[in-house]
Amino acid sequence: MRTIILSASFCLAASIVSAQNRPIYHDTWIDFNKNGVKDIFEDPAQPVDRRIADLLGQMTLEEKTCQTATLYGYGRVLKDSLPTPGWKNEIWKDGIANIDEDLNSLVGNPKAQTTLSYPFSRHAEAINTVQRWFVEQTRLGIPVDFTNEGIHGLNHDRATSLPAPIAIGSTWDAALVREAGEIVGREAKALGYTNVYAPILDLARDPRWGRTLECYGEDPFLVAELGKQMTLGIQSQGVASTLKHFAVYSVPKGGRDGSVRTDPHVAPRELVQLYLYAFRRVIQEAHPMGVMSSYNDWDGVPITGSYYFLTELLREKFGFDGYVVSDSDAVEYLFTKHHVAATYKDAVRQVMEAGLDVRTNFTSPSTFIEPLRQLVRDGDLSIHTLDKRVADVLRVKFRLGLFDQPYVKDPKKADEVLAPGRTKDFMVKMARESLVLLKNENNLLPLDKQKVRHILVTGPLAKETSYAISRYGPSHLSPISVEAGLRNYLGTAATIDYAKGCEIVDSAWPESELIPTPLNTTEQAGIDEAVTKARNADVIIAVLGEDEKRVGEGMSRTGLDLPGRQKQLLQALQATGRPVVLVLINGQPLTINWANRYIPSILEAWFPNSFGGQAIAETLFGENNPGGKLTVTFPKTTGEIEWNFPYKPGSQPTDKKKENHTSVFGPIYPFGHGLSYTSFSYSNLTVTPLIQHPQGDITVAVDITNTGNRKGDEVVQLYVNDEVSSVTVYEQQLRGFQRITLAPGEKRTVQFTLRPDDLSLIDKDNVWRVEPGKFKVLIGSSSTDIKQIQEFEIR
């Protein structure tokens, strides 16, 4: 193996030296088409549009069509880790739009493991070698856009670990999310990736949906604000951010995930005000270079084949000027699932005319390119349409500077940028801030090191760490489990016992969510062991929830309670009379009604990053004061779904006296909920001016004081209520938030600005505008814990 690695490194070095001696490289430009002349497209001083037009004018049909497809990287479609002579016989001999996830050693895919992913400089050199092949061995030398996923952190071997997006959202910390984006972008740039598929701007409105954990939350304003910061952070490092999934992707019928994921029941006004809101704002305010089109339909029309979505909305109304890449199978589904195309070839025609620029799937790019060429040759697709699509791709490549510096400038710097421990403080901070204290009866938490001498750590997730390594995030990490985090934190200060108690699911799961079965002998023995150890403990820490096999892409649930025997374990532990702390590891809201009633303290950790166990231990013992807030509502039962925020008046009853008591309603925990080990008071709410014109700004200020005896974080939340409107609007809408840190007794004035867009609605004539009338500003600690209210008027 050592010989192979050294040989590969020598070949890389030799290739680099050879390329530097080629005559196409000049001091200020590169002769991509190798004609000995500085063409307009090769001149960095020329405007981008002129460079695009010049290059397009030199491209053949074969070269143009190659700029409309993705080549999935090594171990997926690409079988070679580095260029081979055989590449001259492949379809990408005429170029390619992008190569996705190349040489990243994707977790869970043995075929994708490679010695070129690490050390990091080796990967940068390998990417340079691949890029040189396209620059030097294709006729026009058009550089490749190297894409990669990045929602949990960059999807690369040993990159910086981020928690699941639902946990990132729970921080409510815009500055921290911006820093996360900068880290993802900086690591991508150093490794040779030029385009990151992040952030996800879908709304988690139905918690049964498997990808709930990959969303920032259920509210469009929160998702827009955090998505904007992630986009700005990524692109500040000179790489593209590609938003996903456009659009209406996250609410398939019944919350079903997997091979279905279609037929969202969303009204036109709701489409714009909820599901397109974040895309519109992030595109207009952060200018991402990429958008991924989804494979669902809306109102019977597949998004990826919709001119309305991909051209009229995305480009003409929102102003998007990057390139649109399809989600996997989105093109194929027009033919195989939606049946709006009689042949795959016609599906290709439809998506190109709709506005798709690049097709992505786990098959050879020739699958798309060959029928596309035939469509143009037969006159069934205009060459002018193809030119528009290719121009979009080239525009991004020019904006990224790939025609000026197509290579990683200093591959060795990657080892410094991604050096072990370099982002540890950030990862710990993110892990701490993402924790949400759901319940803390009689202030059981924080635990006192001086009084707690014997602890039982139990539950199927106490020693588990697999949830910290995602298909869409870094691989080959060494995460800290909750049990290990407690042992590391306490050292010899306390005795820690461990008992697994039960597995995450029982043998009959998921059917056991519908038809309960008796405990078998092994299951009963596991619970009995935990109970026996619990009787000797000062406190029980039960780590329960879900792992990556229960929630995620392609997975949805019919029930949302603790799966398997976990509730029975929790009930048995509670029956011992010893104090129980429940730590939840999960990717979606759970209907933990029994736990909420009978367990005194509950800490929500979601799917944390690799330092989650450390952050949880620090929080349980008070070194970290939890300040995260829920970005999704916890329903009491799947029968009341959808129960979420925002909501229309009368759609989610709140007055039990006026309702029919044949049903249970209301959430366990509302949107924005989260407790602290300290307390905060709100005072002196001011709104200026109290009377304003429709296009004027409103300034809102409020004083927040830490009235407790611990330093802590508060997330100040601003909601707006439109009292009377021409159409029914949401009961209240989030329109501002700030996470602040206050010492005991400290007071701070928090200020917000309400802009016309924050007060706008789509009126009964389908015009987006601010209607005159009275509004309320509601300031509070959650959507239901409102502390201060002030009215103002728009005239």
Short mmCIF file of C-alpha atoms in Angstrom, two decimals, residues 68-285:
data_model
loop_
_atom_site.label_atom_id
_atom_site.label_comp_id
_atom_site.label_asym_id
_atom_site.label_seq_id
_atom_site.Cartn_x
_atom_site.Cartn_y
_atom_site.Cartn_z
CA THR A 68 -25.17 20.35 -19.40
CA ALA A 69 -24.39 17.22 -17.37
CA THR A 70 -22.74 16.08 -14.15
CA LEU A 71 -20.15 13.34 -13.92
CA TYR A 72 -20.50 11.72 -10.51
CA GLY A 73 -17.10 11.29 -8.93
CA TYR A 74 -14.88 8.37 -8.11
CA GLY A 75 -16.70 5.31 -6.80
CA ARG A 76 -20.09 6.40 -8.14
CA VAL A 77 -20.01 6.84 -11.94
CA LEU A 78 -16.35 7.72 -12.43
CA LYS A 79 -14.32 4.50 -12.11
CA ASP A 80 -10.88 6.10 -12.26
CA SER A 81 -9.42 8.11 -9.40
CA LEU A 82 -7.14 9.97 -11.82
CA PRO A 83 -7.24 10.52 -15.59
CA THR A 84 -6.36 7.59 -17.81
CA PRO A 85 -5.75 7.29 -21.57
CA GLY A 86 -9.24 5.79 -21.80
CA TRP A 87 -10.78 9.17 -20.96
CA LYS A 88 -10.14 10.14 -24.58
CA ASN A 89 -12.84 7.61 -25.50
CA GLU A 90 -15.39 8.82 -22.93
CA ILE A 91 -18.11 11.38 -23.53
CA TRP A 92 -16.30 13.90 -21.34
CA LYS A 93 -13.49 14.09 -23.90
CA ASP A 94 -15.39 17.24 -24.97
CA GLY A 95 -15.64 18.57 -21.41
CA ILE A 96 -18.17 18.33 -18.60
CA ALA A 97 -20.21 20.81 -16.55
CA ASN A 98 -19.23 19.51 -13.13
CA ILE A 99 -17.83 16.53 -11.27
CA ASP A 100 -19.63 15.79 -8.01
CA GLU A 101 -18.15 14.40 -4.78
CA ASP A 102 -14.87 13.41 -6.38
CA LEU A 103 -12.34 11.59 -4.20
CA ASN A 104 -14.07 12.53 -0.94
CA SER A 105 -14.14 9.00 0.58
CA LEU A 106 -17.89 9.10 1.04
CA VAL A 107 -19.00 7.38 4.23
CA GLY A 108 -20.95 4.20 3.70
CA ASN A 109 -19.72 3.63 0.16
CA PRO A 110 -16.76 1.21 0.04
CA LYS A 111 -16.25 1.89 -3.67
CA ALA A 112 -15.65 5.57 -2.95
CA GLN A 113 -12.84 5.01 -0.44
CA THR A 114 -9.55 6.37 -1.73
CA THR A 115 -6.06 7.21 -0.52
CA LEU A 116 -6.37 10.54 -2.36
CA SER A 117 -8.86 12.11 0.09
CA TYR A 118 -6.32 12.47 2.90
CA PRO A 119 -3.86 14.03 3.68
CA PHE A 120 -5.77 17.03 2.44
CA SER A 121 -2.95 18.31 0.23
CA ARG A 122 -3.03 15.02 -1.65
CA HIS A 123 -6.67 15.64 -2.52
CA ALA A 124 -5.96 19.18 -3.71
CA GLU A 125 -3.17 17.83 -5.92
CA ALA A 126 -5.45 15.10 -7.28
CA ILE A 127 -8.18 17.62 -8.12
CA ASN A 128 -5.56 19.72 -9.90
CA THR A 129 -4.55 16.66 -11.91
CA VAL A 130 -8.15 16.03 -12.97
CA GLN A 131 -8.64 19.70 -13.79
CA ARG A 132 -5.42 19.76 -15.85
CA TRP A 133 -6.71 16.92 -17.97
CA PHE A 134 -9.79 18.94 -18.91
CA VAL A 135 -7.81 22.14 -19.47
CA GLU A 136 -5.00 20.51 -21.43
CA GLN A 137 -6.55 17.46 -23.09
CA THR A 138 -9.88 18.83 -24.37
CA ARG A 139 -10.04 21.06 -27.41
CA LEU A 140 -11.32 24.19 -25.67
CA GLY A 141 -9.95 23.43 -22.22
CA ILE A 142 -13.13 24.47 -20.36
CA PRO A 143 -12.49 23.96 -16.62
CA VAL A 144 -14.67 21.72 -14.46
CA ASP A 145 -16.82 22.93 -11.58
CA PHE A 146 -16.06 20.52 -8.70
CA THR A 147 -19.22 20.20 -6.61
CA ASN A 148 -19.80 18.64 -3.20
CA GLU A 149 -22.41 18.45 -0.45
CA GLY A 150 -22.11 20.62 2.64
CA ILE A 151 -25.21 20.72 4.85
CA HIS A 152 -23.58 18.99 7.89
CA GLY A 153 -20.16 20.38 7.08
CA LEU A 154 -18.20 19.69 3.93
CA ASN A 155 -18.83 16.15 2.67
CA HIS A 156 -15.18 15.16 2.79
CA ASP A 157 -12.92 12.89 4.75
CA ARG A 158 -12.21 14.51 8.16
CA ALA A 159 -13.61 17.96 7.39
CA THR A 160 -15.16 20.17 10.09
CA SER A 161 -18.27 18.55 11.55
CA LEU A 162 -21.54 20.47 11.78
CA PRO A 163 -24.63 19.10 13.54
CA ALA A 164 -27.74 18.29 11.54
CA PRO A 165 -29.36 21.45 10.10
CA ILE A 166 -32.30 21.11 12.52
CA ALA A 167 -29.72 21.55 15.30
CA ILE A 168 -28.01 24.41 13.46
CA GLY A 169 -31.40 26.11 13.27
CA SER A 170 -31.93 25.62 17.00
CA THR A 171 -28.98 27.92 17.72
CA TRP A 172 -30.92 30.91 16.31
CA ASP A 173 -27.44 32.41 15.94
CA ALA A 174 -27.03 34.15 12.58
CA ALA A 175 -23.39 35.07 13.20
CA LEU A 176 -22.50 31.50 14.11
CA VAL A 177 -24.20 30.16 10.96
CA ARG A 178 -22.26 32.71 8.89
CA GLU A 179 -19.05 31.41 10.48
CA ALA A 180 -20.11 27.84 9.70
CA GLY A 181 -20.56 28.81 6.05
CA GLU A 182 -17.14 30.44 5.97
CA ILE A 183 -15.54 27.26 7.36
CA VAL A 184 -17.33 25.05 4.83
CA GLY A 185 -16.34 27.37 1.99
CA ARG A 186 -12.75 27.75 3.14
CA GLU A 187 -12.26 23.99 3.46
CA ALA A 188 -13.90 23.40 0.09
CA LYS A 189 -11.66 25.95 -1.59
CA ALA A 190 -8.51 24.49 -0.06
CA LEU A 191 -9.42 20.97 -1.17
CA GLY A 192 -10.30 21.98 -4.73
CA TYR A 193 -14.10 22.00 -4.55
CA THR A 194 -15.60 25.03 -6.25
CA ASN A 195 -19.32 24.59 -5.55
CA VAL A 196 -21.06 23.48 -2.33
CA TYR A 197 -24.59 22.06 -2.29
CA ALA A 198 -25.85 24.01 0.73
CA PRO A 199 -27.93 25.34 2.37
CA ILE A 200 -31.22 23.46 2.34
CA LEU A 201 -34.08 25.97 2.36
CA ASP A 202 -36.94 23.49 2.66
CA LEU A 203 -39.45 23.97 5.48
CA ALA A 204 -40.00 21.13 7.98
CA ARG A 205 -43.78 21.51 8.16
CA ASP A 206 -44.61 17.79 8.50
CA PRO A 207 -42.40 16.04 11.07
CA ARG A 208 -43.18 12.59 9.66
CA TRP A 209 -41.02 13.51 6.65
CA GLY A 210 -37.65 11.77 6.83
CA ARG A 211 -35.54 14.79 5.90
CA THR A 212 -36.90 16.96 8.71
CA LEU A 213 -33.45 16.79 10.34
CA GLU A 214 -31.92 18.41 7.21
CA CYS A 215 -34.04 21.56 7.51
CA TYR A 216 -33.38 24.59 9.69
CA GLY A 217 -36.99 24.63 10.82
CA GLU A 218 -40.63 25.11 9.92
CA ASP A 219 -40.75 28.90 9.68
CA PRO A 220 -39.86 30.68 6.41
CA PHE A 221 -38.36 33.80 8.02
CA LEU A 222 -35.99 31.82 10.24
CA VAL A 223 -34.94 29.59 7.31
CA ALA A 224 -34.38 32.65 5.11
CA GLU A 225 -32.23 34.43 7.70
CA LEU A 226 -30.04 31.43 8.48
CA GLY A 227 -29.91 30.28 4.87
CA LYS A 228 -28.77 33.73 3.84
CA GLN A 229 -25.91 33.67 6.33
CA MET A 230 -24.81 30.19 5.28
CA THR A 231 -24.82 31.28 1.62
CA LEU A 232 -22.89 34.47 2.32
CA GLY A 233 -20.37 32.53 4.38
CA ILE A 234 -19.74 29.88 1.72
CA GLN A 235 -19.46 32.36 -1.15
CA SER A 236 -17.20 34.71 0.81
CA GLN A 237 -14.49 32.08 0.29
CA GLY A 238 -14.70 32.15 -3.50
CA VAL A 239 -16.82 29.05 -4.00
CA ALA A 240 -20.43 28.79 -5.16
CA SER A 241 -23.38 28.04 -2.90
CA THR A 242 -26.15 25.94 -4.43
CA LEU A 243 -29.53 26.18 -2.71
CA LYS A 244 -31.80 23.16 -2.46
CA HIS A 245 -34.42 21.90 -3.06
CA PHE A 246 -36.36 24.24 -5.34
CA ALA A 247 -39.29 23.98 -4.72
CA VAL A 248 -42.17 22.72 -2.50
CA TYR A 249 -40.09 19.62 -1.89
CA SER A 250 -40.56 19.07 1.83
CA VAL A 251 -44.32 18.46 2.03
CA PRO A 252 -45.06 15.37 -0.03
CA LYS A 253 -48.50 13.88 0.50
CA GLY A 254 -48.67 12.36 3.99
CA GLY A 255 -45.09 13.34 4.76
CA ARG A 256 -44.00 10.23 2.87
CA ASP A 257 -40.36 9.99 1.88
CA GLY A 258 -38.49 7.48 -0.23
CA SER A 259 -39.57 6.63 -3.77
CA VAL A 260 -42.73 8.78 -3.54
CA ARG A 261 -42.01 12.39 -2.44
CA THR A 262 -44.55 14.12 -4.61
CA ASP A 263 -48.03 15.68 -4.75
CA PRO A 264 -47.63 18.51 -2.20
CA HIS A 265 -51.04 19.90 -1.23
CA VAL A 266 -50.07 23.56 -1.13
CA ALA A 267 -52.28 26.47 -2.13
CA PRO A 268 -50.87 29.16 -4.48
CA ARG A 269 -50.69 31.90 -1.84
CA GLU A 270 -49.12 29.50 0.65
CA LEU A 271 -46.63 28.45 -2.03
CA VAL A 272 -45.31 32.00 -2.32
CA GLN A 273 -45.56 33.14 1.29
CA LEU A 274 -44.17 29.97 2.87
CA TYR A 275 -42.30 27.68 0.52
CA LEU A 276 -40.77 30.18 -1.89
CA TYR A 277 -40.12 32.90 0.68
CA ALA A 278 -36.64 31.75 1.73
CA PHE A 279 -35.54 31.11 -1.86
CA ARG A 280 -36.66 34.57 -2.94
CA ARG A 281 -34.92 36.34 -0.10
CA VAL A 282 -31.67 34.37 -0.20
CA ILE A 283 -31.41 34.78 -3.97
CA GLN A 284 -32.04 38.53 -3.79
CA GLU A 285 -29.93 39.22 -0.71
#
